[in-house]
Amino acid sequence: MPELPDVEVSRRYMEATSLHQTIKEVEVKSPNMLGNVTAQQLRQRLIDSRFDSTRRHGKHLLARLDQGRWLTLHFGMTGYLDYFRHLTEERPHDRLLISFANGFHLAYVCQRMLGGVGLAEDIRELVTERNLGPDALEVDFRVFLELVGEKRGAIKSALLDQHLIAGIGNIYADEILFQAGLRPQADIDRLDGEDLEELFKRMKQVLQTAIDSKVDPERFPHSYLLPYRDKEGRCPRCAGKLDRTKVSGRTTYYCPRCQPSTE
DNA sequence: CTAGATGTTAAGGT
DNA sequence: CACCTTAACATCTA
């Protein structure tokens, strides 16, 4: 679930469900997911406070508490939010459970526990602490060029590097490169200004389109790679068989015809 | 039973 | 230093 578009959709979900309600109870179900706070500190900060706004930076979601400070959530590979009324027995993957005065609950669910929960003074603190680059939806072309220009190696590695630009993960890196017609393994040094401009535009477009589609692959444009991203998958543009390889240690799908080698 | 999965980081090698 | 690959984290599914 959780790359930039997924986190943005979660942010809007939280915004639509969980603001301005007094927090009555906080249960830390998996204390090992807490980063820079203890369960006790987190409970103390949250209980009797209310969320009054949310922000996102890259794959991090932040919610401001009206008594100061921000709750920070990272979803790892399997995290999401669930706002619901009735608490049932079997919710094995709830890691943090927040209960509001109106009787509803907000659960931070994370099966694989690769994410994390913490507190931050403000967004700047989080960005500095995690050494994050600018958010992929906010970065402008000039800065994008500067950042990418100081990297070497495969272009996909640069897109995945949260310290360079924050928000893009394995799935959307492949989608962006497919839309830009660039091979994921392409050496950054071999890309010209036109390639980089196309990449920048497609990065914005793909991320925004995914958000607008509520990250539901069925709503994605038919020209998108994502639904075909599996063995036996075929290119939505030329119908040729996709290639599968590893880049930056991550499984990578691309169309060898529509994403020509820069050799 | 095994391999692999949307993330991040540490460790070792080139 | 900068890059690459691998393993590890905890858990489930094909």
Coordinates of C-alpha atoms (C1' of nucleotides) in Angstrom, one line a residue:
Chain A
M1 CA 0.0 0.0 0.0
P2 CA 2.2 2.8 1.2
E3 CA 4.1 5.0 -1.3
L4 CA 3.5 8.7 -1.6
P5 CA 0.0 8.4 -3.2
D6 CA -1.2 5.8 -0.7
V7 CA 0.0 7.9 2.2
E8 CA -1.7 10.9 0.7
V9 CA -4.9 9.0 0.5
S10 CA -4.5 7.9 4.1
R11 CA -3.9 11.5 5.1
R12 CA -7.1 12.6 3.5
Y13 CA -8.9 9.7 5.2
M14 CA -7.6 10.8 8.5
E15 CA -8.5 14.4 7.8
A16 CA -12.0 13.3 6.9
T17 CA -12.5 11.1 9.9
S18 CA -10.3 12.0 12.9
L19 CA -9.9 15.7 13.4
H20 CA -11.3 17.8 16.3
Q21 CA -12.4 14.9 18.4
T22 CA -11.0 14.4 21.9
I23 CA -8.9 11.4 22.3
K24 CA -10.0 9.3 25.2
E25 CA -7.8 6.3 25.1
V26 CA -4.6 5.2 23.4
E27 CA -3.5 1.5 23.3
V28 CA 0.0 0.8 22.1
K29 CA -0.5 -2.8 21.0
S30 CA 3.0 -3.2 19.5
P31 CA 5.5 -1.2 21.5
N32 CA 8.3 -2.3 19.3
M33 CA 6.9 0.0 16.6
L34 CA 7.5 3.1 18.6
G35 CA 10.5 5.2 17.4
N36 CA 11.4 8.1 19.5
V37 CA 8.8 7.8 22.3
T38 CA 7.8 5.3 25.0
A39 CA 4.2 4.1 25.2
Q40 CA 3.7 6.2 28.3
Q41 CA 4.9 9.4 26.6
L42 CA 2.7 8.8 23.6
R43 CA -0.3 8.2 25.7
Q44 CA 0.4 11.2 27.8
R45 CA 0.7 13.4 24.7
L46 CA -2.4 12.1 23.0
I47 CA -5.0 11.5 25.7
D48 CA -7.3 14.6 26.2
S49 CA -5.8 16.2 23.1
R50 CA -7.3 16.4 19.6
F51 CA -5.8 16.2 16.1
D52 CA -6.4 19.5 14.3
S53 CA -4.6 19.1 11.0
T54 CA -2.5 16.7 9.0
R55 CA 0.5 16.9 6.7
R56 CA 2.5 14.5 4.6
H57 CA 6.2 14.5 3.6
G58 CA 7.2 11.7 1.3
K59 CA 5.9 8.5 2.8
H60 CA 5.4 10.0 6.3
L61 CA 2.1 11.1 7.6
L62 CA 1.9 13.7 10.4
A63 CA -1.0 14.7 12.5
R64 CA -0.9 17.8 14.7
L65 CA -2.1 17.7 18.2
D66 CA -3.9 20.8 19.4
Q67 CA -1.8 20.9 22.6
G68 CA 1.4 20.9 20.5
R69 CA 3.6 18.4 18.7
W70 CA 2.8 16.0 15.9
L71 CA 2.1 12.3 15.8
T72 CA 4.2 10.8 13.0
L73 CA 3.3 7.6 11.2
H74 CA 5.2 5.5 8.7
F75 CA 3.5 2.6 7.0
G76 CA 6.4 0.4 6.1
M77 CA 5.1 -2.1 3.5
T78 CA 1.8 -3.1 4.9
G79 CA 0.5 -0.2 7.0
Y80 CA -2.8 1.7 6.7
L81 CA -5.4 3.5 8.8
D82 CA -8.8 2.2 9.8
Y83 CA -11.5 4.3 11.3
F84 CA -14.4 2.3 12.7
R85 CA -17.2 2.2 15.2
H86 CA -17.3 -1.2 16.7
L87 CA -14.3 -2.9 18.2
T88 CA -14.3 -6.6 17.5
E89 CA -12.1 -9.3 19.0
E90 CA -10.1 -10.3 16.0
R91 CA -7.9 -7.4 14.9
P92 CA -4.5 -9.0 15.1
H93 CA -2.6 -6.3 13.2
D94 CA -3.7 -3.2 15.0
R95 CA -0.4 -1.7 16.4
L96 CA -1.9 1.6 17.8
L97 CA -5.5 2.1 18.7
I98 CA -6.8 5.5 19.3
S99 CA -10.3 5.9 20.8
F100 CA -12.3 9.1 20.5
A101 CA -14.9 10.7 22.7
N102 CA -17.6 10.0 20.0
G103 CA -17.1 6.2 20.4
F104 CA -15.2 5.7 17.2
H105 CA -11.7 4.3 16.9
L106 CA -8.7 5.0 14.7
A107 CA -6.4 2.0 14.2
Y108 CA -2.9 2.1 12.8
V109 CA -2.7 -1.3 11.2
C110 CA 0.6 -2.8 10.1
Q111 CA 0.8 -6.5 9.5
R112 CA 4.6 -6.7 8.9
M113 CA 5.6 -4.1 11.4
L114 CA 8.1 -2.5 9.1
G115 CA 6.7 1.0 9.7
G116 CA 7.0 3.2 12.8
V117 CA 5.2 5.6 15.1
G118 CA 6.7 8.6 16.8
L119 CA 6.3 12.2 17.9
A120 CA 7.9 15.3 16.3
E121 CA 8.1 18.9 17.3
D122 CA 7.3 19.9 13.7
I123 CA 7.8 18.7 10.2
R124 CA 11.2 20.2 9.8
E125 CA 12.4 18.0 12.7
L126 CA 11.1 14.9 11.1
V127 CA 12.7 15.7 7.8
T128 CA 16.0 16.5 9.5
E129 CA 15.9 13.5 11.7
R130 CA 15.3 11.1 8.8
N131 CA 17.5 13.1 6.4
L132 CA 14.7 13.2 3.8
G133 CA 14.9 15.0 0.5
P134 CA 12.1 17.3 -0.7
D135 CA 8.7 15.8 -1.2
A136 CA 8.3 14.4 -4.8
L137 CA 5.1 16.3 -5.3
E138 CA 6.5 19.6 -4.1
V139 CA 10.0 19.6 -5.5
D140 CA 10.5 22.0 -8.5
F141 CA 12.3 21.2 -11.7
R142 CA 15.4 23.2 -10.8
V143 CA 16.0 21.5 -7.5
F144 CA 15.1 18.1 -9.1
L145 CA 17.8 18.6 -11.7
E146 CA 20.4 19.6 -9.0
L147 CA 19.6 16.6 -6.9
V148 CA 19.5 14.0 -9.6
G149 CA 22.6 15.6 -11.2
E150 CA 24.7 14.8 -8.1
K151 CA 23.8 11.1 -8.2
R152 CA 25.4 8.4 -10.4
G153 CA 24.2 4.9 -11.3
A154 CA 20.8 3.7 -12.3
I155 CA 18.1 6.3 -12.6
K156 CA 15.7 4.1 -10.7
S157 CA 18.0 4.1 -7.7
A158 CA 17.8 7.9 -7.6
L159 CA 14.0 7.9 -7.7
L160 CA 13.9 5.4 -4.8
D161 CA 16.4 7.3 -2.7
Q162 CA 14.3 9.0 0.1
H163 CA 17.3 11.1 1.1
L164 CA 17.3 12.6 -2.4
I165 CA 13.6 12.9 -3.1
A166 CA 11.0 11.6 -0.7
G167 CA 7.9 9.6 -1.6
I168 CA 8.6 7.3 -4.5
G169 CA 8.7 3.5 -3.9
N170 CA 9.3 0.5 -6.0
I171 CA 5.9 0.3 -7.7
Y172 CA 5.7 4.0 -8.7
A173 CA 9.3 4.2 -9.7
D174 CA 8.6 1.5 -12.3
E175 CA 5.4 3.4 -13.4
I176 CA 7.1 6.7 -13.7
L177 CA 10.0 5.3 -15.7
F178 CA 7.5 3.4 -18.0
Q179 CA 5.5 6.6 -18.6
A180 CA 8.7 8.5 -19.3
G181 CA 10.0 5.8 -21.7
L182 CA 13.2 5.4 -19.8
R183 CA 14.9 2.1 -18.8
P184 CA 15.2 1.7 -15.0
Q185 CA 18.8 0.7 -15.3
A186 CA 19.7 3.7 -17.5
D187 CA 22.8 5.4 -16.2
I188 CA 21.9 8.9 -15.0
D189 CA 25.0 10.3 -16.8
R190 CA 23.5 9.1 -20.1
L191 CA 20.2 11.0 -19.8
D192 CA 20.0 14.3 -21.5
G193 CA 18.0 17.4 -20.6
E194 CA 15.0 16.3 -22.5
D195 CA 14.9 12.9 -20.7
L196 CA 15.1 14.5 -17.3
E197 CA 12.4 17.0 -18.1
E198 CA 10.1 14.2 -19.3
L199 CA 11.0 12.2 -16.2
F200 CA 10.1 15.2 -13.9
K201 CA 6.8 15.8 -15.7
R202 CA 5.9 12.1 -15.5
M203 CA 6.9 11.8 -11.9
K204 CA 4.4 14.6 -11.0
Q205 CA 1.7 13.3 -13.3
V206 CA 1.9 9.7 -12.2
L207 CA 1.8 10.5 -8.5
Q208 CA -1.1 13.0 -8.9
T209 CA -3.0 10.6 -11.1
A210 CA -2.6 7.8 -8.6
I211 CA -3.9 10.1 -5.9
D212 CA -6.8 11.2 -8.0
S213 CA -7.6 7.6 -8.7
K214 CA -7.6 6.9 -4.9
V215 CA -4.8 4.4 -5.6
D216 CA -7.4 2.0 -7.0
P217 CA -5.7 0.3 -10.0
E218 CA -9.1 -0.1 -11.7
R219 CA -9.4 3.6 -11.9
F220 CA -5.9 4.1 -13.4
P221 CA -5.5 5.1 -17.0
H222 CA -5.3 2.0 -19.3
S223 CA -1.9 3.1 -20.4
Y224 CA -0.5 2.4 -16.9
L225 CA 2.0 -0.4 -16.2
L226 CA 0.9 -1.1 -12.6
P227 CA -1.9 -3.7 -13.3
Y228 CA 0.5 -5.7 -15.5
R229 CA 3.4 -5.7 -13.1
D230 CA 3.7 -9.5 -12.8
K231 CA 5.4 -12.4 -14.5
E232 CA 3.7 -13.0 -17.8
G233 CA 2.7 -9.4 -17.7
R234 CA 2.4 -7.6 -21.1
C235 CA 3.1 -4.0 -22.0
P236 CA -0.2 -2.0 -22.2
R237 CA 1.3 0.0 -25.0
C238 CA 2.9 -2.5 -27.4
A239 CA 1.6 -5.8 -25.9
G240 CA 5.1 -7.2 -25.8
K241 CA 6.2 -9.3 -22.9
L242 CA 7.6 -7.3 -20.0
D243 CA 11.1 -7.9 -18.7
R244 CA 11.7 -8.5 -15.0
T245 CA 15.0 -7.8 -13.4
K246 CA 16.5 -6.4 -10.2
V247 CA 17.6 -2.8 -9.7
S248 CA 18.7 -1.4 -6.4
G249 CA 17.8 -4.8 -5.0
R250 CA 14.2 -4.4 -5.9
T251 CA 12.2 -6.3 -8.5
T252 CA 11.8 -4.2 -11.5
Y253 CA 9.4 -4.5 -14.5
Y254 CA 9.9 -2.6 -17.7
C255 CA 9.1 -2.9 -21.4
P256 CA 12.2 -3.5 -23.4
R257 CA 10.6 -2.0 -26.5
C258 CA 8.9 1.1 -25.1
Q259 CA 11.8 1.8 -22.7
P260 CA 14.8 1.6 -25.0
S261 CA 18.3 1.1 -23.7
T262 CA 20.4 4.2 -23.7
E263 CA 23.5 2.3 -24.9
Chain B
dC1 C1' 8.4 -25.9 1.7
dT2 C1' 10.1 -21.9 -0.7
dA3 C1' 10.2 -17.4 -2.7
dG4 C1' 8.7 -13.0 -2.7
dA5 C1' 6.1 -8.8 -1.1
dT6 C1' 4.5 -1.4 -1.8
dG7 C1' 10.3 -0.1 3.1
dT8 C1' 14.5 1.1 5.5
dT9 C1' 19.0 0.3 7.2
dA10 C1' 23.4 -1.9 8.4
dA11 C1' 27.2 -4.3 6.8
dG12 C1' 30.5 -5.8 3.5
dG13 C1' 32.5 -5.6 -1.1
dT14 C1' 34.1 -3.0 -5.4
Chain C
dC1 C1' 33.8 8.7 -0.8
dA2 C1' 30.0 6.7 -3.7
dC3 C1' 28.1 3.0 -5.4
dC4 C1' 26.3 -2.0 -5.3
dT5 C1' 24.4 -6.2 -3.2
dT6 C1' 22.8 -8.8 0.5
dA7 C1' 20.6 -9.6 4.8
dA8 C1' 17.7 -8.4 8.4
dC9 C1' 13.5 -6.9 10.5
dA10 C1' 8.0 -9.8 11.1
dT11 C1' 4.4 -11.9 8.7
dC12 C1' 1.6 -13.7 5.2
dT13 C1' 0.5 -15.7 0.6
dA14 C1' 1.1 -17.9 -4.0

